[in-house]
Amino acid sequence: VPSFVGLARLEITPRNDFRLSRLLSTTDVRHSFQLRSLPGRPLVANDAGQVAFIGSLDGLTTALLLYDNGRFTLLAAGGAPGPTSGSVVQDFSGLAINNRGQVLARITARANSGVLLASREGSTYLAVDGEAAAGVEGLGGFNLTPYSLNDNGDAVLFGSFRLQSSTQNRNGLFRLAAGGVPQRLVTSGDEFPGLGAANVSSSEFGIDRDGVVYFVAASGPTRALYRQERFLAPTRLIGA
């Protein structure tokens, strides 16, 4: 017989010194972490003594936290769902806090990033990379300062955008009234009193309790500080 086909039972027994131990599982839920510092990350405080900061949870992920009267509150953490379907939060940067304990943060997510407004009562995304707003599209690259949020929940952000039906990228300041859609205030290249055409600073701006926005614009080495109330033309305060 040159060949034949048969069936046989084979048992494989692992050696005694090899054991399988579960390390992690999708069913595991951790209820406590060791909080670790992240040097160089922003930290902001309000008049009530509340402090918002970015920390590390056991070195596994970053988190946005609020410290108040000896208690830490987790506002958001990496690994949570991001601003769009299928996106996952990866990191946080740029913080602002108001006297109501609301915290504004720039989040980096796999897929679309954005700007998060968080508090003990919950969180919401005020702006998302790639979205459209009044007269503009392709919003993104948002930046904020410690003065980007007032006690009414109004915010001011620096971001890039394109005018509708245009392929040219621009940048400027946007105002969000208590969670409304972004409204463009000023754009780099606009004409400013005392400066002419100038660029808007991406890191020197803020909003006061009445919703008035203050910002710095520069044309070469010449700089000036401006005040803009609602959507009126900006007025120069100092400089130039």
Tab-separated table of C-alpha atoms in Angstrom:
chain	number	residue	atom	x	y	z
A	1	VAL	CA	0.000	0.000	0.000
A	2	PRO	CA	1.762	3.208	-1.121
A	3	SER	CA	-0.333	5.498	1.145
A	4	PHE	CA	-3.337	5.594	3.471
A	5	VAL	CA	-5.466	8.134	5.354
A	6	GLY	CA	-6.274	7.793	9.043
A	7	LEU	CA	-7.481	9.732	12.090
A	8	ALA	CA	-5.712	9.950	15.423
A	9	ARG	CA	-6.270	11.841	18.686
A	10	LEU	CA	-3.425	14.136	19.768
A	11	GLU	CA	-3.162	15.593	23.270
A	12	ILE	CA	-0.728	18.425	24.037
A	13	THR	CA	0.076	18.921	27.690
A	14	PRO	CA	1.972	22.128	28.659
A	15	ARG	CA	4.960	21.840	30.896
A	16	ASN	CA	4.271	22.558	34.545
A	17	ASP	CA	6.497	25.654	34.542
A	18	PHE	CA	4.354	27.367	31.853
A	19	ARG	CA	1.206	29.034	33.105
A	20	LEU	CA	-1.244	31.469	31.514
A	21	SER	CA	-2.007	34.540	33.613
A	22	ARG	CA	-4.517	37.194	32.577
A	23	LEU	CA	-3.001	40.672	32.526
A	24	LEU	CA	-5.777	42.854	31.113
A	25	SER	CA	-9.268	42.318	29.849
A	26	THR	CA	-11.991	44.390	28.266
A	27	THR	CA	-14.145	43.441	31.239
A	28	ASP	CA	-11.707	44.920	33.773
A	29	VAL	CA	-12.811	48.185	35.358
A	30	ARG	CA	-10.454	50.170	37.543
A	31	HIS	CA	-11.981	52.487	40.103
A	32	SER	CA	-8.784	54.057	41.429
A	33	PHE	CA	-5.479	55.232	40.015
A	34	GLN	CA	-2.313	56.721	41.358
A	35	LEU	CA	-2.175	60.328	40.250
A	36	ARG	CA	1.172	61.327	38.781
A	37	SER	CA	2.432	64.755	37.796
A	38	LEU	CA	3.165	65.806	34.227
A	39	PRO	CA	5.820	68.556	34.371
A	40	GLY	CA	5.390	71.352	31.873
A	41	ARG	CA	1.642	70.889	31.470
A	42	PRO	CA	-0.660	73.884	32.053
A	43	LEU	CA	-2.261	74.582	35.434
A	44	VAL	CA	-4.911	77.260	35.976
A	45	ALA	CA	-6.816	78.517	39.038
A	46	ASN	CA	-9.858	80.705	39.694
A	47	ASP	CA	-10.811	83.168	42.445
A	48	ALA	CA	-12.528	80.403	44.420
A	49	GLY	CA	-9.277	78.453	44.784
A	50	GLN	CA	-10.255	75.726	42.337
A	51	VAL	CA	-7.363	74.408	40.247
A	52	ALA	CA	-7.601	72.668	36.874
A	53	PHE	CA	-4.648	70.674	35.597
A	54	ILE	CA	-3.563	67.755	33.416
A	55	GLY	CA	-2.282	64.683	35.225
A	56	SER	CA	-1.294	61.107	34.539
A	57	LEU	CA	-3.342	58.148	35.787
A	58	ASP	CA	-0.769	55.522	36.758
A	59	GLY	CA	1.158	56.386	33.594
A	60	LEU	CA	-1.575	54.699	31.536
A	61	THR	CA	-3.355	57.778	30.232
A	62	THR	CA	-3.667	61.517	30.741
A	63	ALA	CA	-6.619	63.147	32.447
A	64	LEU	CA	-8.208	66.549	32.937
A	65	LEU	CA	-8.754	67.082	36.669
A	66	LEU	CA	-10.272	69.671	38.992
A	67	TYR	CA	-8.955	70.195	42.523
A	68	ASP	CA	-11.372	71.837	44.942
A	69	ASN	CA	-11.176	72.003	48.737
A	70	GLY	CA	-9.020	68.896	49.096
A	71	ARG	CA	-10.960	66.819	46.562
A	72	PHE	CA	-9.973	65.731	43.050
A	73	THR	CA	-12.641	65.397	40.352
A	74	LEU	CA	-11.973	63.629	37.065
A	75	LEU	CA	-13.478	65.777	34.304
A	76	ALA	CA	-12.227	63.832	31.269
A	77	ALA	CA	-9.639	61.180	30.480
A	78	GLY	CA	-7.766	59.704	27.561
A	79	GLY	CA	-9.460	56.682	26.041
A	80	ALA	CA	-12.907	58.249	26.296
A	81	PRO	CA	-15.000	58.796	23.133
A	82	GLY	CA	-13.899	61.852	21.166
A	83	PRO	CA	-15.982	64.593	19.562
A	84	THR	CA	-16.991	62.558	16.503
A	85	SER	CA	-18.119	58.998	15.970
A	86	GLY	CA	-15.206	56.583	16.172
A	87	SER	CA	-12.733	59.103	17.608
A	88	VAL	CA	-10.896	58.535	20.888
A	89	VAL	CA	-9.441	61.186	23.209
A	90	GLN	CA	-5.651	60.945	23.438
A	91	ASP	CA	-4.401	64.041	25.259
A	92	PHE	CA	-5.185	67.516	26.596
A	93	SER	CA	-3.504	70.922	26.305
A	94	GLY	CA	-4.226	74.614	26.833
A	95	LEU	CA	-6.504	75.231	29.815
A	96	ALA	CA	-8.809	77.991	31.074
A	97	ILE	CA	-11.113	78.009	34.109
A	98	ASN	CA	-13.860	80.374	35.252
A	99	ASN	CA	-15.262	81.078	38.720
A	100	ARG	CA	-18.077	78.566	38.195
A	101	GLY	CA	-15.584	75.703	37.988
A	102	GLN	CA	-16.023	75.235	34.244
A	103	VAL	CA	-12.813	74.218	32.466
A	104	LEU	CA	-11.984	74.827	28.815
A	105	ALA	CA	-9.399	72.509	27.247
A	106	ARG	CA	-7.965	71.673	23.867
A	107	ILE	CA	-8.209	67.931	23.288
A	108	THR	CA	-6.253	65.807	20.848
A	109	ALA	CA	-8.183	62.833	19.523
A	110	ARG	CA	-7.597	60.066	17.063
A	111	ALA	CA	-9.555	61.411	14.088
A	112	ASN	CA	-11.021	64.826	14.967
A	113	SER	CA	-9.663	67.017	17.764
A	114	GLY	CA	-11.509	69.934	19.314
A	115	VAL	CA	-12.214	72.154	22.316
A	116	LEU	CA	-13.961	70.717	25.381
A	117	LEU	CA	-15.920	72.574	28.075
A	118	ALA	CA	-16.078	70.392	31.196
A	119	SER	CA	-17.338	70.669	34.772
A	120	ARG	CA	-18.694	68.415	37.518
A	121	GLU	CA	-22.097	68.621	35.814
A	122	GLY	CA	-20.820	67.172	32.534
A	123	SER	CA	-18.954	68.133	29.390
A	124	THR	CA	-19.600	69.273	25.838
A	125	TYR	CA	-17.524	70.061	22.768
A	126	LEU	CA	-17.688	73.720	21.771
A	127	ALA	CA	-15.691	73.361	18.567
A	128	VAL	CA	-14.467	70.426	16.479
A	129	ASP	CA	-11.711	70.363	13.887
A	130	GLY	CA	-13.052	70.369	10.353
A	131	GLU	CA	-16.478	71.810	11.121
A	132	ALA	CA	-18.078	74.774	9.393
A	133	ALA	CA	-19.351	77.968	10.995
A	134	ALA	CA	-20.936	81.194	9.822
A	135	GLY	CA	-19.264	82.035	6.503
A	136	VAL	CA	-16.249	79.744	7.041
A	137	GLU	CA	-15.329	76.069	6.795
A	138	GLY	CA	-12.456	73.776	7.718
A	139	LEU	CA	-12.117	75.176	11.239
A	140	GLY	CA	-9.235	73.694	13.217
A	141	GLY	CA	-5.872	74.128	14.892
A	142	PHE	CA	-7.538	75.782	17.866
A	143	ASN	CA	-5.489	77.502	20.543
A	144	LEU	CA	-6.655	79.009	23.813
A	145	THR	CA	-5.163	80.958	26.712
A	146	PRO	CA	-5.882	80.991	30.479
A	147	TYR	CA	-8.134	83.987	29.727
A	148	SER	CA	-10.249	82.294	27.030
A	149	LEU	CA	-13.296	81.639	29.234
A	150	ASN	CA	-15.483	84.006	31.278
A	151	ASP	CA	-17.971	83.313	34.076
A	152	ASN	CA	-20.908	83.297	31.660
A	153	GLY	CA	-19.407	80.425	29.675
A	154	ASP	CA	-18.438	82.658	26.743
A	155	ALA	CA	-15.154	81.679	25.097
A	156	VAL	CA	-12.656	83.102	22.624
A	157	LEU	CA	-10.393	80.868	20.530
A	158	PHE	CA	-7.686	81.252	17.938
A	159	GLY	CA	-8.050	78.950	14.948
A	160	SER	CA	-7.418	78.383	11.280
A	161	PHE	CA	-10.145	78.282	8.637
A	162	ARG	CA	-11.059	78.793	4.994
A	163	LEU	CA	-13.646	81.156	3.639
A	164	GLN	CA	-16.448	79.342	1.884
A	165	SER	CA	-15.569	78.422	-1.730
A	166	SER	CA	-11.891	79.231	-1.046
A	167	THR	CA	-8.807	77.006	-0.761
A	168	GLN	CA	-6.669	79.582	1.074
A	169	ASN	CA	-6.018	78.883	4.737
A	170	ARG	CA	-6.438	81.821	7.111
A	171	ASN	CA	-6.381	82.276	10.870
A	172	GLY	CA	-7.974	84.546	13.414
A	173	LEU	CA	-10.099	84.807	16.552
A	174	PHE	CA	-13.515	83.236	17.102
A	175	ARG	CA	-16.061	83.993	19.812
A	176	LEU	CA	-18.438	81.379	21.197
A	177	ALA	CA	-21.334	82.792	23.216
A	178	ALA	CA	-22.250	80.322	25.994
A	179	GLY	CA	-21.843	77.246	23.845
A	180	GLY	CA	-23.100	78.758	20.568
A	181	VAL	CA	-21.497	78.244	17.177
A	182	PRO	CA	-18.100	79.904	16.545
A	183	GLN	CA	-18.393	83.441	15.214
A	184	ARG	CA	-15.404	85.011	13.480
A	185	LEU	CA	-14.175	88.224	15.121
A	186	VAL	CA	-10.952	89.263	13.395
A	187	THR	CA	-8.641	87.694	10.829
A	188	SER	CA	-4.905	87.995	10.291
A	189	GLY	CA	-4.479	90.379	7.376
A	190	ASP	CA	-7.345	92.646	8.434
A	191	GLU	CA	-6.765	96.391	8.699
A	192	PHE	CA	-6.314	97.481	12.325
A	193	PRO	CA	-6.287	101.086	13.614
A	194	GLY	CA	-2.710	102.360	13.841
A	195	LEU	CA	-1.218	99.229	12.251
A	196	GLY	CA	-2.830	98.679	8.907
A	197	ALA	CA	-2.802	95.063	7.735
A	198	ALA	CA	-1.543	92.966	10.650
A	199	ASN	CA	-1.421	89.458	12.089
A	200	VAL	CA	-3.444	88.444	15.124
A	201	SER	CA	-1.450	86.877	17.961
A	202	SER	CA	-2.207	83.189	18.543
A	203	SER	CA	-1.323	83.381	22.256
A	204	GLU	CA	-2.198	86.889	23.491
A	205	PHE	CA	-5.963	87.218	23.781
A	206	GLY	CA	-8.767	86.845	26.293
A	207	ILE	CA	-12.381	87.647	27.149
A	208	ASP	CA	-13.766	89.534	30.159
A	209	ARG	CA	-16.954	88.943	32.162
A	210	ASP	CA	-18.937	91.231	29.866
A	211	GLY	CA	-17.908	89.334	26.752
A	212	VAL	CA	-15.431	91.975	25.557
A	213	VAL	CA	-12.435	90.453	23.777
A	214	TYR	CA	-8.882	91.777	24.081
A	215	PHE	CA	-6.095	90.760	21.718
A	216	VAL	CA	-2.685	91.721	20.371
A	217	ALA	CA	-1.976	92.280	16.679
A	218	ALA	CA	1.403	92.889	15.055
A	219	SER	CA	2.792	94.221	11.817
A	220	GLY	CA	6.485	93.387	11.730
A	221	PRO	CA	8.048	94.608	14.999
A	222	THR	CA	5.120	96.963	15.707
A	223	ARG	CA	2.479	95.648	18.103
A	224	ALA	CA	-0.722	96.974	19.624
A	225	LEU	CA	-3.395	95.858	22.096
A	226	TYR	CA	-7.004	96.022	20.920
A	227	ARG	CA	-10.432	95.819	22.502
A	228	GLN	CA	-13.434	94.441	20.634
A	229	GLU	CA	-16.972	94.572	21.975
A	230	ARG	CA	-19.234	91.952	20.453
A	231	PHE	CA	-18.853	92.239	16.696
A	232	LEU	CA	-18.060	95.939	16.465
A	233	ALA	CA	-14.810	97.173	14.948
A	234	PRO	CA	-11.814	96.775	17.300
A	235	THR	CA	-10.427	99.844	19.049
A	236	ARG	CA	-6.785	100.338	19.912
A	237	LEU	CA	-5.852	100.614	23.592
A	238	ILE	CA	-2.043	100.860	23.629
A	239	GLY	CA	0.829	100.379	21.229
A	240	ALA	CA	1.624	101.281	17.609
